[in-house]
Short mmCIF file of C-alpha atoms in Angstrom, two decimals:
data_model
loop_
_atom_site.label_atom_id
_atom_site.label_comp_id
_atom_site.label_asym_id
_atom_site.label_seq_id
_atom_site.Cartn_x
_atom_site.Cartn_y
_atom_site.Cartn_z
CA MET A 183 65.18 27.16 -21.66
CA LYS A 184 62.31 29.20 -20.22
CA LYS A 185 60.66 29.30 -23.64
CA ILE A 186 60.87 25.50 -23.89
CA LEU A 187 59.33 25.10 -20.43
CA MET A 188 56.52 27.51 -21.30
CA LEU A 189 55.77 25.62 -24.50
CA PHE A 190 55.73 22.30 -22.60
CA ALA A 191 53.32 23.71 -19.98
CA ALA A 192 51.02 25.08 -22.66
CA SER A 193 51.00 21.73 -24.44
CA LEU A 194 50.20 19.92 -21.18
CA LEU A 195 47.36 22.34 -20.39
CA PHE A 196 45.91 21.91 -23.90
CA ALA A 197 46.06 18.14 -23.57
CA CYS A 198 44.26 18.24 -20.22
CA ASN A 199 41.57 20.57 -21.51
CA GLY A 200 41.18 18.48 -24.63
CA GLY A 201 40.85 15.34 -22.50
CA ASP A 202 38.23 16.97 -20.30
CA LYS A 203 36.27 18.09 -23.33
CA LYS A 204 36.45 14.60 -24.80
CA LYS A 205 35.33 13.13 -21.45
CA ASP A 206 32.42 15.58 -21.28
CA ALA A 207 31.45 14.73 -24.84
CA ASP A 208 31.58 11.00 -24.12
CA THR A 209 29.44 11.48 -20.99
CA GLN A 210 26.92 13.54 -22.95
CA ASN A 211 26.75 10.83 -25.61
CA VAL A 212 26.07 8.16 -22.97
CA VAL A 213 23.31 10.29 -21.42
CA GLN A 214 21.78 10.92 -24.83
CA GLU A 215 21.90 7.20 -25.64
CA LYS A 216 20.15 6.36 -22.34
CA VAL A 217 17.48 8.99 -23.01
CA ALA A 218 17.02 7.62 -26.52
CA ASP A 219 16.71 4.07 -25.19
CA THR A 220 14.12 5.16 -22.61
CA THR A 221 12.20 7.05 -25.27
CA GLN A 222 12.23 4.00 -27.54
CA ILE A 223 10.88 1.83 -24.72
CA LYS A 224 8.09 4.32 -24.03
CA VAL A 225 7.26 4.51 -27.73
CA ALA A 226 7.26 0.72 -27.96
CA ILE A 227 4.87 0.43 -25.02
CA THR A 228 2.62 3.22 -26.27
CA SER A 229 2.51 1.66 -29.73
CA LYS A 230 0.98 -1.46 -28.19
CA TYR A 231 -2.32 0.39 -27.91
CA ILE A 232 -4.45 1.08 -30.94
CA PRO A 233 -7.32 3.53 -31.50
CA VAL A 234 -10.57 1.99 -30.24
CA LYS A 235 -13.36 1.78 -32.80
CA THR A 236 -14.99 -1.44 -31.61
CA TRP A 237 -14.90 -3.63 -28.49
CA VAL A 238 -12.46 -5.93 -30.29
CA ASP A 239 -9.97 -3.06 -30.47
CA ASP A 240 -10.39 -2.55 -26.74
CA PHE A 241 -9.88 -6.27 -26.18
CA LYS A 242 -6.63 -6.07 -28.16
CA ASN A 243 -5.47 -3.21 -25.93
CA PHE A 244 -6.46 -5.16 -22.84
CA ARG A 245 -4.41 -8.10 -24.09
CA SER A 246 -1.40 -5.86 -24.71
CA ALA A 247 -1.70 -4.41 -21.20
CA VAL A 248 -1.79 -7.93 -19.75
CA LEU A 249 1.32 -8.90 -21.71
CA ILE A 250 3.42 -5.96 -20.58
CA LYS A 251 1.86 -5.85 -17.07
CA ASP A 252 0.76 -2.25 -17.52
CA LYS A 253 -1.08 -1.73 -14.24
CA SER A 254 -2.22 1.79 -15.05
CA LYS A 255 -3.81 0.66 -18.31
CA LEU A 256 -5.34 -2.46 -16.76
CA LYS A 257 -7.04 -0.37 -14.07
CA THR A 258 -9.08 1.35 -16.78
CA TYR A 259 -10.86 -1.97 -17.34
CA PHE A 260 -12.15 -2.09 -13.75
CA LYS A 261 -14.64 -0.09 -11.71
CA PHE A 262 -13.15 -0.06 -8.23
CA PRO A 263 -13.93 -1.30 -5.77
CA VAL A 264 -15.08 -4.56 -7.36
CA VAL A 265 -17.72 -5.86 -4.95
CA ALA A 266 -17.57 -9.58 -4.24
CA THR A 267 -20.72 -11.66 -4.29
CA GLU A 268 -21.41 -15.25 -3.29
CA ASN A 269 -20.67 -16.53 -6.80
CA SER A 270 -18.26 -13.86 -7.99
CA SER A 271 -14.97 -13.06 -6.31
CA LEU A 272 -11.42 -12.54 -7.52
CA TRP A 273 -10.22 -13.71 -4.10
CA TYR A 274 -10.63 -17.28 -5.32
CA LEU A 275 -7.49 -16.71 -7.42
CA ILE A 276 -5.52 -15.23 -4.53
CA GLN A 277 -6.35 -17.54 -1.62
CA LEU A 278 -5.40 -15.39 1.37
CA SER A 279 -4.48 -17.13 4.61
CA ASP A 280 -6.59 -16.70 7.75
CA ALA A 281 -3.99 -14.33 9.14
CA GLU A 282 -4.07 -12.24 5.96
CA TRP A 283 -7.87 -12.07 6.05
CA LYS A 284 -7.77 -10.97 9.66
CA LYS A 285 -5.33 -8.19 8.80
CA ARG A 286 -7.45 -7.18 5.83
CA LYS A 287 -10.63 -6.99 7.91
CA LEU A 288 -8.89 -4.69 10.36
CA LYS A 289 -8.07 -2.39 7.45
CA TYR A 290 -11.31 -2.49 5.44
CA GLY A 291 -13.90 -3.64 7.96
CA SER A 292 -17.13 -4.92 6.43
CA LYS A 293 -15.81 -4.17 2.93
CA ALA A 294 -12.80 -6.47 3.20
CA ASP A 295 -14.22 -8.74 0.48
CA SER A 296 -14.17 -5.92 -2.08
CA PHE A 297 -11.28 -5.68 -4.53
CA TYR A 298 -9.47 -2.33 -4.68
CA GLU A 299 -6.92 -0.66 -6.95
CA GLU A 300 -4.11 -1.47 -4.54
CA ASP A 301 -5.15 -5.12 -4.68
CA LEU A 302 -4.59 -5.18 -8.44
CA ASP A 303 -1.16 -3.64 -7.88
CA ARG A 304 -0.28 -6.31 -5.37
CA TYR A 305 -1.90 -9.39 -6.89
CA LEU A 306 -1.68 -8.71 -10.63
CA ASN A 307 0.40 -11.84 -11.29
CA LEU A 308 -2.22 -13.99 -9.60
CA ILE A 309 -5.22 -12.40 -11.32
CA PHE A 310 -3.58 -12.67 -14.73
CA ASP A 311 -1.17 -15.54 -14.20
CA PRO A 312 1.21 -17.07 -16.79
CA ASP A 313 -1.47 -19.51 -18.00
CA PHE A 314 -3.87 -16.63 -18.64
CA VAL A 315 -1.17 -14.60 -20.39
CA LYS A 316 -0.10 -17.49 -22.62
CA THR A 317 -3.59 -18.41 -23.74
CA ILE A 318 -4.92 -14.91 -24.35
CA THR A 319 -2.19 -14.39 -26.95
CA LYS A 320 -3.68 -17.28 -28.95
CA ILE A 321 -7.18 -15.82 -29.19
CA LYS A 322 -7.87 -14.91 -32.82
CA THR A 323 -9.69 -11.59 -32.73
CA VAL A 324 -11.02 -11.77 -36.30
CA LYS A 325 -12.68 -15.08 -35.50
CA LEU A 326 -13.95 -13.73 -32.19
CA LEU A 327 -15.54 -10.77 -33.98
CA ASN A 328 -17.03 -12.74 -36.86
CA GLU A 329 -18.04 -15.95 -35.08
CA GLN A 330 -18.34 -14.58 -31.53
CA HIS A 331 -16.05 -17.38 -30.38
CA SER A 332 -12.36 -18.16 -30.40
CA GLU A 333 -10.22 -20.51 -28.37
CA SER A 334 -6.57 -21.14 -27.69
CA PRO A 335 -4.90 -24.51 -28.17
CA VAL A 336 -4.88 -26.84 -25.17
CA PHE A 337 -1.61 -26.58 -23.28
CA THR A 338 -0.17 -29.06 -20.80
CA LYS A 339 1.83 -28.11 -17.72
CA GLY A 340 2.86 -30.81 -15.30
CA ASP A 341 -0.22 -32.74 -14.26
CA TYR A 342 -2.85 -30.39 -15.71
CA THR A 343 -4.08 -28.93 -19.00
CA TYR A 344 -5.43 -25.46 -19.69
CA GLN A 345 -7.13 -23.54 -22.46
CA MET A 346 -8.88 -20.20 -22.94
CA LEU A 347 -12.32 -20.02 -24.54
CA ALA A 348 -13.41 -16.50 -25.52
CA ASP A 349 -17.11 -15.92 -26.21
CA PHE A 350 -19.16 -12.84 -27.05
CA TYR A 351 -22.78 -13.15 -25.90
CA VAL A 352 -25.26 -10.80 -27.55
CA GLU A 353 -28.10 -12.33 -25.54
CA GLU A 354 -26.39 -11.30 -22.31
CA GLN A 355 -26.34 -7.61 -23.19
CA ASN A 356 -23.13 -7.93 -25.16
CA ALA A 357 -21.00 -9.72 -22.60
CA LEU A 358 -17.49 -11.03 -23.22
CA TYR A 359 -16.42 -14.13 -21.29
CA LEU A 360 -12.82 -15.29 -21.05
CA ASN A 361 -13.11 -18.85 -19.83
CA MET A 362 -9.97 -20.55 -18.51
CA SER A 363 -10.75 -24.27 -18.75
CA PHE A 364 -8.57 -26.60 -16.66
CA GLY A 365 -8.27 -30.38 -16.88
CA ASN A 366 -5.73 -32.91 -15.76
CA THR A 367 -3.47 -35.54 -17.29
CA GLY A 368 -4.32 -38.27 -14.77
CA VAL A 369 -5.84 -41.62 -15.78
CA ASP A 370 -7.56 -44.37 -13.80
CA GLU A 371 -6.64 -48.06 -13.64
CA ASN A 372 -8.32 -48.58 -17.02
CA GLY A 373 -6.32 -45.84 -18.67
CA GLU A 374 -9.34 -43.50 -18.86
CA ASN A 375 -8.96 -39.80 -18.19
CA VAL A 376 -10.17 -38.79 -14.74
CA SER A 377 -12.26 -35.69 -14.19
CA GLU A 378 -11.07 -34.74 -10.70
CA GLY A 379 -9.80 -31.19 -10.61
CA GLU A 380 -11.51 -30.10 -13.82
CA HIS A 381 -12.89 -26.58 -13.49
CA ASN A 382 -13.34 -23.26 -15.25
CA ASN A 383 -12.22 -19.80 -14.16
CA ILE A 384 -14.44 -17.33 -15.97
CA TYR A 385 -13.60 -13.63 -16.33
CA MET A 386 -16.72 -11.70 -17.31
CA PHE A 387 -16.68 -8.34 -19.08
CA GLU A 388 -19.47 -5.97 -19.98
CA VAL A 389 -19.29 -4.43 -23.46
CA ILE A 390 -20.31 -0.78 -23.33
CA ASP A 391 -21.59 1.01 -26.45
CA ASN A 392 -20.00 -1.72 -28.56
CA LYS A 393 -16.69 0.02 -27.86
CA ARG A 394 -15.33 -0.64 -24.38
CA ILE A 395 -14.97 -3.72 -22.22
CA ILE A 396 -15.26 -3.39 -18.45
CA PHE A 397 -14.68 -6.18 -15.93
CA LYS A 398 -17.94 -7.09 -14.22
CA GLY A 399 -17.18 -10.31 -12.37
CA PHE A 400 -15.33 -13.56 -11.91
CA THR A 401 -16.79 -16.96 -11.23
CA VAL A 402 -15.76 -20.61 -11.07
CA ALA A 403 -17.59 -23.55 -12.62
CA GLY A 404 -17.05 -27.27 -12.33
#
């Protein structure tokens, strides 16, 4: 009888140890799968960026950074702080309230109009909004390189239309302009399109050494 009990206890102990080992192995597999998934995501993000040989390559990387909202990468396209001028200010896209401006002036003093790294962190989705993101994906880089111009289709959202026009200007010391052109879908009593609300948001980049693009200003026309 004692021998039977001893054999039963040994079997029970083996089963418990085997279960623990199986549980540990399962846990390790889950951890390894999570690490693999994270690694794949990092590889996927990293693979979005290509070696830069010309400014068009850098534009492609900029576009990828906009798509995946890579703040660290996007910051490399700015020289902070971006100083606002009378005709050039990213704050047009953000539209702070009076109370927000007052708070900002307490923090930055006379340099409250400048645009800092932390501002890009906070207002990224307003600087590069869904309209900007959608249209920049439609810019054909081969055409932009060869013809110095490319444009997205015209999209309609609610009561307005929008389109991106990309132009490379040699005469302006190799400048790249990304022009967001906005219209509207309204018509007058004669059925003619009305022009109220039509305007252009223009993102201006400097092309350095025919290799890098650096943000140099933002302006509005129309």
